[in-house]
Coordinates of C-alpha atoms and ligand atoms in Angstrom, one line a residue:
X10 CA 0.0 0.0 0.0
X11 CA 1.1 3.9 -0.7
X12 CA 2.6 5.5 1.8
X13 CA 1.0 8.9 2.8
X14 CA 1.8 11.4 0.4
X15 CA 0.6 14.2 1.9
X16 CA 2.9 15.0 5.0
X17 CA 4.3 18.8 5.1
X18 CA 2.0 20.1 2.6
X19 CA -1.0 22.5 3.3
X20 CA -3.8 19.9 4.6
X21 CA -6.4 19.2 0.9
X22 CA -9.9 17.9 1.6
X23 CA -10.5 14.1 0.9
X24 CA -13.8 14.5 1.6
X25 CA -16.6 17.6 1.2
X26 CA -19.8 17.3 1.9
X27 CA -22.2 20.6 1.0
X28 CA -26.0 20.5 2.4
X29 CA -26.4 16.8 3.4
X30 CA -29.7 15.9 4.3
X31 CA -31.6 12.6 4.9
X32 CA -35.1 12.3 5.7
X33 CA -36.4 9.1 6.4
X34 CA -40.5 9.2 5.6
X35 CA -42.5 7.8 8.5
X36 CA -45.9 5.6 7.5
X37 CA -49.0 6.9 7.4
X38 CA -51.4 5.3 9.8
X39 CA -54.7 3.5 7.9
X40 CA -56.4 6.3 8.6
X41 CA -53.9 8.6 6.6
X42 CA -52.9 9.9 10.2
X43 CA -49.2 10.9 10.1
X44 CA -46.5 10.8 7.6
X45 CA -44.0 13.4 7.7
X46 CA -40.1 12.8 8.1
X47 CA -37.3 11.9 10.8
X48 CA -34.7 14.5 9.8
X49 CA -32.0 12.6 11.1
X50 CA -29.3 14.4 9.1
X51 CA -31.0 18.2 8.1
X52 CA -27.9 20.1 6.2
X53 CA -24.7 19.2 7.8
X54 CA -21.1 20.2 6.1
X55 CA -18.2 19.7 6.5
X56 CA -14.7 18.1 5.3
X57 CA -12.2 15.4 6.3
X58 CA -8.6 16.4 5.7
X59 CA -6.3 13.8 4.0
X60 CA -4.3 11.5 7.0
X61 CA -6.7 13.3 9.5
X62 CA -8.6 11.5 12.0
X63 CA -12.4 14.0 12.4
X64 CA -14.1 12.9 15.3
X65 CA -17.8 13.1 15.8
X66 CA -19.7 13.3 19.2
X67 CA -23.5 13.7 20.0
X68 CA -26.1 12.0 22.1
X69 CA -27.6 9.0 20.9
X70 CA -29.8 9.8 18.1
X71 CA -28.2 13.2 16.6
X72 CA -27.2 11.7 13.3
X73 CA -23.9 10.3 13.4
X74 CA -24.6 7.1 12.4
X75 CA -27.2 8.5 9.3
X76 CA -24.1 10.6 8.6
X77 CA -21.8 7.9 8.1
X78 CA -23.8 5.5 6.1
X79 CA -24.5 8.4 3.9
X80 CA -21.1 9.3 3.3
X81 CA -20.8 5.7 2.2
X82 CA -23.7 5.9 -0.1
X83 CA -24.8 3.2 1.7
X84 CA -27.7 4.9 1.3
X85 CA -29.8 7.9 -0.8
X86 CA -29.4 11.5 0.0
X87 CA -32.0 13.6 0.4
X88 CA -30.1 16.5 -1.2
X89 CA -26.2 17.4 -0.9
X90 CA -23.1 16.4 -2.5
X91 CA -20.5 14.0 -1.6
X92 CA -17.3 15.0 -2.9
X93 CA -14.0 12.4 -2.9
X94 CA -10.2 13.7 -3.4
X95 CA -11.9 16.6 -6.2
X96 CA -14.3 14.2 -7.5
X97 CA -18.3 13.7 -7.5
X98 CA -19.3 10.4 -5.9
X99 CA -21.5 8.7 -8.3
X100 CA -20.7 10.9 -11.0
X101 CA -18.7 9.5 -14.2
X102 CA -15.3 10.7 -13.0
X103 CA -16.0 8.3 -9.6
X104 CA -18.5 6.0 -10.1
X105 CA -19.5 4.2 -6.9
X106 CA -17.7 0.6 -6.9
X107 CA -14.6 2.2 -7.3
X108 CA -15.5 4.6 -4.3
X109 CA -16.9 1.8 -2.0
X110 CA -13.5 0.4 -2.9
X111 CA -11.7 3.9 -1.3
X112 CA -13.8 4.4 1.5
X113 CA -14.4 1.3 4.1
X114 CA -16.4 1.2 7.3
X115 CA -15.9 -0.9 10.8
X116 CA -19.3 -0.9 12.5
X117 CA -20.1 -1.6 16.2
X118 CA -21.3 -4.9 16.1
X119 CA -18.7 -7.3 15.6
X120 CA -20.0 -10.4 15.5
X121 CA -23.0 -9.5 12.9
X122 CA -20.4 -7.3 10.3
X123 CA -18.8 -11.4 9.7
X124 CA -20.4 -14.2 7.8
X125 CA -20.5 -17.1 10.2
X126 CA -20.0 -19.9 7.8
X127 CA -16.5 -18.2 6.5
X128 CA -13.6 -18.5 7.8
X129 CA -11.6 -15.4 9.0
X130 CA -8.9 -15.5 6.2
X131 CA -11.7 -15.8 3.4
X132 CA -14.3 -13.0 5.3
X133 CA -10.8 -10.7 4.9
X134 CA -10.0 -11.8 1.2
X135 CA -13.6 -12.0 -0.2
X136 CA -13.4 -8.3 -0.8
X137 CA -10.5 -7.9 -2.8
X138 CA -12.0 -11.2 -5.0
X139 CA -15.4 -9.0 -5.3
X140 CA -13.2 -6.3 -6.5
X141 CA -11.1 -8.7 -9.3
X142 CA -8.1 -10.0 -7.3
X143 CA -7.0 -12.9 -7.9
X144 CA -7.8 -15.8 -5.0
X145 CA -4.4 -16.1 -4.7
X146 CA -3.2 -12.7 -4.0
X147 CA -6.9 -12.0 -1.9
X148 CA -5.4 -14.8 0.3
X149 CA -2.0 -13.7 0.7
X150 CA -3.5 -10.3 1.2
X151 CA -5.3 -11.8 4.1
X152 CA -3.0 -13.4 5.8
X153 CA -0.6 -10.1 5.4
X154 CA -3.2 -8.1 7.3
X155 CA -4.5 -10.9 9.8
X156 CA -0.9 -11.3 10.9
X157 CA -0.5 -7.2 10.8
X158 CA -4.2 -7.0 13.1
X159 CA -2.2 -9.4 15.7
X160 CA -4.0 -12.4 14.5
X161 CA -1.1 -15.1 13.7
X162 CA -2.3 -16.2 10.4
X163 CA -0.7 -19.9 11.1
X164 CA -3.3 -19.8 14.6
X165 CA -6.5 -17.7 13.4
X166 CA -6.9 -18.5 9.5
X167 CA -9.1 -21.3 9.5
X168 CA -11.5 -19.9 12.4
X169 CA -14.6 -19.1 12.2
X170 CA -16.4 -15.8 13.8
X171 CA -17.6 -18.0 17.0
X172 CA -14.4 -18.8 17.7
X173 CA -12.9 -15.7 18.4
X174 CA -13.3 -12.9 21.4
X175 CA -15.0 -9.7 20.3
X176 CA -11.5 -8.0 20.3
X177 CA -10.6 -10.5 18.1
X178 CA -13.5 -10.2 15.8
X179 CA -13.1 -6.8 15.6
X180 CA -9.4 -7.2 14.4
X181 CA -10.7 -9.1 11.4
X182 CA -13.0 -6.8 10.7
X183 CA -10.1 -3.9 10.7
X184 CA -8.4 -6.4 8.6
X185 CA -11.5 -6.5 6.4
X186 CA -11.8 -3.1 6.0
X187 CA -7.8 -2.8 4.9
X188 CA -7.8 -5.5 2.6
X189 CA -9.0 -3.5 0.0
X190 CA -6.5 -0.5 0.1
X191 CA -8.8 1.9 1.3
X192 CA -7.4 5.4 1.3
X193 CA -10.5 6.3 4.2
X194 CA -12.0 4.6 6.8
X195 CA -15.0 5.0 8.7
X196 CA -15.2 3.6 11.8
X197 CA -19.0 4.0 13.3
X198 CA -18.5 3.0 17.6
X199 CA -15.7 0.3 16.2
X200 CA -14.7 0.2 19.9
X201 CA -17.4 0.7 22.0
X202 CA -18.4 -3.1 22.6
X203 CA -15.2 -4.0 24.0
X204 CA -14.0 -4.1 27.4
X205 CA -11.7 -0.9 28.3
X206 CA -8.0 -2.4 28.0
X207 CA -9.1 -4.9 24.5
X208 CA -10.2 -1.3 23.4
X209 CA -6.9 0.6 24.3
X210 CA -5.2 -2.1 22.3
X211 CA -7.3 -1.7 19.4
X212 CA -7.4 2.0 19.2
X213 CA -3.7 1.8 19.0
X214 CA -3.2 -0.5 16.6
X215 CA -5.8 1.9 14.6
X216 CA -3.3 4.1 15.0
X217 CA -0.6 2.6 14.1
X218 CA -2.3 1.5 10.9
X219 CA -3.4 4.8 9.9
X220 CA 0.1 5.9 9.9
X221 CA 1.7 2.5 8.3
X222 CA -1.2 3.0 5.3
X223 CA -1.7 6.4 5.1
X224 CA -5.6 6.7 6.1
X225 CA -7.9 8.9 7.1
X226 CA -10.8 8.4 9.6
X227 CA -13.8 9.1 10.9
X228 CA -14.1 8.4 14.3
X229 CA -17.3 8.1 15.3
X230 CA -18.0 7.3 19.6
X231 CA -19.6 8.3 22.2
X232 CA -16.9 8.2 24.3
X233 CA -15.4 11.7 24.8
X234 CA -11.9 10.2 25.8
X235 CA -11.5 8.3 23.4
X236 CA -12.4 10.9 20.6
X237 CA -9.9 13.5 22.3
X238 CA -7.4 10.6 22.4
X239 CA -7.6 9.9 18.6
X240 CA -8.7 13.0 16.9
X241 CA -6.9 15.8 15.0
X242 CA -10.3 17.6 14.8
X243 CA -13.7 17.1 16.2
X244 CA -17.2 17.7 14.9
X245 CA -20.0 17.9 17.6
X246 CA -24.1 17.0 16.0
X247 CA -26.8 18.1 17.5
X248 CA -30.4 16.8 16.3
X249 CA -29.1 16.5 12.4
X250 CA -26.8 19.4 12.2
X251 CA -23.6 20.6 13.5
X252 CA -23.4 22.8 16.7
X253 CA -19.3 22.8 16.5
X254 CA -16.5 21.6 14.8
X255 CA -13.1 22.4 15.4
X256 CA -9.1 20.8 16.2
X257 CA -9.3 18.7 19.1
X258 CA -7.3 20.8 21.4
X259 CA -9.4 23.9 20.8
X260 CA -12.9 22.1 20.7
X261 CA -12.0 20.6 24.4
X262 CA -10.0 23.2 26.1
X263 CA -12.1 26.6 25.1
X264 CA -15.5 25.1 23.8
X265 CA -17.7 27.4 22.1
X266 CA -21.4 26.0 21.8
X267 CA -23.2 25.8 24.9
X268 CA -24.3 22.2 23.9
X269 CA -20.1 21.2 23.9
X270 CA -19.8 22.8 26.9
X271 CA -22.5 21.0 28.4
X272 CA -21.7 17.7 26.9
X273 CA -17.9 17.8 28.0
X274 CA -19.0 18.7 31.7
X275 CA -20.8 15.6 31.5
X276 CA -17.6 13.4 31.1
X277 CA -15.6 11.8 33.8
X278 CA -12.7 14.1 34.8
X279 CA -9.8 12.2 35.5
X280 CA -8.5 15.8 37.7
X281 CA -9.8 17.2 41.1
X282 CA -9.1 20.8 40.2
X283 CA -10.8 20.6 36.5
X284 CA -14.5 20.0 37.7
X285 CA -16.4 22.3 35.7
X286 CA -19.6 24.7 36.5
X287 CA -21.5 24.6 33.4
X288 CA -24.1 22.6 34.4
X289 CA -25.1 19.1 32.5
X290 CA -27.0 18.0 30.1
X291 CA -30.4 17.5 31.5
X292 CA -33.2 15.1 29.6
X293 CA -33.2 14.0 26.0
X294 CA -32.9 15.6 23.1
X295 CA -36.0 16.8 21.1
X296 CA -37.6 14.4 18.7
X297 CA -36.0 14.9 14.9
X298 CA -39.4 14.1 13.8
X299 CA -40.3 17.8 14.9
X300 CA -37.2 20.1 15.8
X301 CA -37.5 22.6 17.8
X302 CA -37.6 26.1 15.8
X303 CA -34.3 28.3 15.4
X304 CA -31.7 27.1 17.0
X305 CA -32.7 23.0 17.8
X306 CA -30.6 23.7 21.1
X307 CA -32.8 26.1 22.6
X308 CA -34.8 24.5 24.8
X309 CA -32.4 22.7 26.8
X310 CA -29.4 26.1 26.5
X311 CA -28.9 27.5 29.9
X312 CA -27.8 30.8 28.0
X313 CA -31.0 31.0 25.7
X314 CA -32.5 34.2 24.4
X315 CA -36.0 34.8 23.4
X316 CA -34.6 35.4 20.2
X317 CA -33.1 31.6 20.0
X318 CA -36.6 29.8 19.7
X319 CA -36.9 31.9 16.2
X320 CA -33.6 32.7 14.5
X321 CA -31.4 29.9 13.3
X322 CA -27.9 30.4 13.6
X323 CA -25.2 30.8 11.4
X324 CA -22.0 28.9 11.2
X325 CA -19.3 31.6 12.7
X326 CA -15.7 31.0 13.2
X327 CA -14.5 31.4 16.1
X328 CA -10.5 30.9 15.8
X329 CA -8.6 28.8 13.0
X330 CA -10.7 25.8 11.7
X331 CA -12.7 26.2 14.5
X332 CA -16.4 27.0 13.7
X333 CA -19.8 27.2 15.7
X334 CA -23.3 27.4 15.2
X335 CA -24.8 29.7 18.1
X336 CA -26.5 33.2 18.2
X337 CA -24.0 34.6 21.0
X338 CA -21.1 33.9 18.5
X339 CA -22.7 35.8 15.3
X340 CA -22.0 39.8 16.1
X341 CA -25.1 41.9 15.4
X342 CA -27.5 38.6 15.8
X343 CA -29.3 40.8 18.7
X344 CA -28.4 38.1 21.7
X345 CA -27.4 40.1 25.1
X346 CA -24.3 38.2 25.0
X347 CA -23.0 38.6 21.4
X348 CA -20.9 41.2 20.1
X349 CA -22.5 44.2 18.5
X350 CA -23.0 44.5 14.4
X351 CA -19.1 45.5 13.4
X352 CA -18.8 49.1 11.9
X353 CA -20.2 49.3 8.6
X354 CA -19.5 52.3 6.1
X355 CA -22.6 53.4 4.9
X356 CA -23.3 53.3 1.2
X357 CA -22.3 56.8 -0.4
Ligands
LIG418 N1 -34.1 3.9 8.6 C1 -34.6 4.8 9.4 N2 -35.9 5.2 9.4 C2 -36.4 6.1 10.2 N3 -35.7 6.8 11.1 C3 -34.4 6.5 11.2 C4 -33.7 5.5 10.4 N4 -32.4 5.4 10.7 C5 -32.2 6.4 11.7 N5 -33.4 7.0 12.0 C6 -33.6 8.1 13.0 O1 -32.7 9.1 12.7 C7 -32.2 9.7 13.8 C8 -30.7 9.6 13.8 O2 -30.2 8.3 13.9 P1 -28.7 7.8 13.9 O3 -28.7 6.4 14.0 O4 -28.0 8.5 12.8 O5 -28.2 8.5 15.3 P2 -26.8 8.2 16.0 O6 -26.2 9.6 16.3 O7 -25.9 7.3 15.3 O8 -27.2 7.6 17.4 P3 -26.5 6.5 18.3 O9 -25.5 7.3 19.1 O10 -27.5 5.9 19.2 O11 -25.8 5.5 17.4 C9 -32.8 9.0 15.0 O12 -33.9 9.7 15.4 C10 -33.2 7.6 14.4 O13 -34.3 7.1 15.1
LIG419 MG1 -25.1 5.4 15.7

C-alpha cells in the first residue's frame, strides 16, 4: 500500500460534503394519520482532511450514524453532495464501486459485520475477489493483514467468527476493512463493545495502521476520551446538524457552543481541580421528527434568548478551523451576550 503522500504540505480535503440531508419518511397510519419525516441528518457540512482523524460526538440519536452511512452511499441523499479527493461520488469521474473500494467502514457490532459460515482468512479476502483479485493474492493479502491486526495467520486463518473474542473479531473486521486498500475509513463505535483495555489495544493498533497506510478516519463514539485521544479535529451534532467543529485541542480546552460545553462537563474528569460549572445535560434531546424552531438547542441552553426559539444560527468562526453554530457567536444577531454588528461604512 502507498505510503502517505501528503505530510508537510497545506492539509487538501479528501472528503466535502455541502447540504447533506436525509429524511427518512414515516408511514402513514390507515387512517392517513401521520406521515411526515425523521430528519435525522438536516444540512450538515463539512470536510475530512487527508491523513486526518475528524471525530464526531453527540447524544444517541443526533445523526452520526445517518451521517456515516450516507457518506458511504450506503444509502440515498435527500439532497447534498458527496465530494472524494476533487471528485463527485456517483458521477462518471467516480462512479460508486470504485468509491466503496476507497472508502471502508468498521461498524459496532462485531460479530453481525462477519459471515459465520466463513472462515476469517476468506471473510478478509472476499473483498478484494469482489473487487477482481485474484484468489491467490486476496489470500496472501489476508494473511498479510490478519498477521499485521495481531492475528497469527498460522493460529486464526481457519476460524470461524464464533471462535474468536469480540476483540478478536473486531481485528478481522479492521483487517477486512484494509484488505482493499482503502485510502478512508469509517469507523462507526468500532470500539465501543469491548472491554476498556481490548479497546486501548485496538485503538492503537488503529493508530498505528493509519500511519503505516496512510488513512484517514472518521471516528465516530460516544466516548469523549476516546475521541480527544484519537482525533486531530472534532465535529459535535446536535439533532441532524452541526453545533461545533473544530481541532481537538481547541474544541475541548475553550468550547464554544453551549451544547459542547455542556456535553464535556458531562464526562468523567480524571483531575480534582478541572471540575467544571457549566451545568449538565439535563433530559433527551428533542424528537427529529419535529425540531425545535431556530436554534434545535434552545430548549435545553442555559444561556437561551427569546430570540433563540426563532432565529437559526449561522456557522461563525471562532478561531482557525474552529467554527460554531450559536446566536451569541454571530455579532449583530441581537443576543445580550454577542458582540454588536461590526462598523459598517454606509453606502455613499
Ligand atoms: N431507517 C430509518 N428510518 C427512520 N428513522 C431512522 C432510520 N435510521 C435512523 N433513524 C432516525 O434518525 C435519527 C438519527 O439516527 P442515527 O442512528 O443516525 O443516530 P446516532 O447519532 O448514530 O445515534 P447513536 O449514538 O444511538 O448511534 C434517530 O432519530 C433515528 O431514530
Ligand atoms: Mg449510531
Amino acid at each position: 500500500m502507498e505510503p502517505l503522500k501528503d505530510i508537510g504540505g497545506p492539509a487538501q480535503p479528501l472528503l466535502t460534503i455541502t447540504g447533506l440531508v436525509k429524511h427518512f419518511p414515516l408511514k402513514k397510519d390507515p387512517l392517513g394519520r401521520g406521515g411526515g419525516v425523521v430528519r435525522a441528518v438536516d444540512g450538515v457540512d463539512f470536510e475530512v482532511m487527508k491523513g486526518e482523524t475528524l471525530g464526531v460526538v453527540g447524544e444517541s440519536g443526533c445523526g452520526k450514524s445517518t451521517t456515516a452511512r450516507l457518506l458511504m452511499q450506503l444509502i440515498e441523499p435527500t439532497r447534498g453532495e458527496v465530494i472524494f479527493d476533487g471528485r463527485e461520488v456517483g458521477s462518471r469521474d467516480l462512479p460508486l464501486k470504485e468509491f466503496r473500494r476507497q472508502v471502508q467502514m468498521v461498524f459496532q457490532d462485531s460479530y453481525a459485520s462477519l459471515n459465520p459460515r466463513l472462515t476469517i482468512e476468506d471473510s478478509v479476502a472476499f473483498g478484494p475477489q469482489v473487487h477482481g483479485v485474484s484468489r491467490r493474492e486476496s489470500v496472501a493479502r489476508a494473511r498479510d493483514l490478519l498477521a499485521r491486526v495481531g492475528l497469527a495467520p498460522q493460529r486464526f486463518a481457519e476460524r470461524y467468527p464464533h471462535e474468536l473474542s469480540g476483540g478478536q473479531r473486531q481485528r478481522v473486521n479492521i483487517a477486512r476493512a484494509l484488505a482493499l486498500q482503502p485510502r478512508m475509513v469509517i469507523l462507526d463505535e468500532a470500539v465501543s463493545a469491548l472491554d476498556k483495555s481490548v479497546e486501548a489495544q485496538v485503538i492503537n493498533l488503529l493508530l498505528d495502521l493509519k500511519t503505516e497506510f496512510g488513512l484517514t478516519y472518521v471516528f465516530i463514539s460516544h466516548d469523549l476520551n476516546v475521541v480527544r485521544y484519537v482525533s486531530d479535529r472534532v465535529m459535535v451534532m446536535y439533532l441532524g446538524q452541526v453545533a461545533e467543529i473544530g481541532p481537538a485541542d481547541a474544541l475541548y480546552e475553550t468550547p464554544a457552543h453551549p451544547y459542547t460545553r455542556a456535553l464535556l462537563s458531562s464526562m468523567p474528569s480524571m483531575d480534582p481541580d478541572n471540575r467544571t460549572e457549566v451545568a449538565a445535560l439535563a433530559g433527551d434531546p428533542p424528537n427529529p421528527i419535529n425540531p425545535p424552531t431556530g436554534c434545535r438547542f434552545h430548549p435545553r441552553c442555559s444561556i437561551a434568548a427569546p430570540l433563540c426559539s426563532r432565529v437559526a444560527p449561522e456557522r461563525i468562526e471562532t478561531g482557525s478551523q474552529h467554527a460554531v453554530s450559536c446566536l451569541v457567536h454571530e455579532p449583530g444577531s441581537g443576543h445580550p451576550m454577542a458582540q454588536p454588528q461590526p462598523f459598517q461604512k454606509q453606502a455613499a
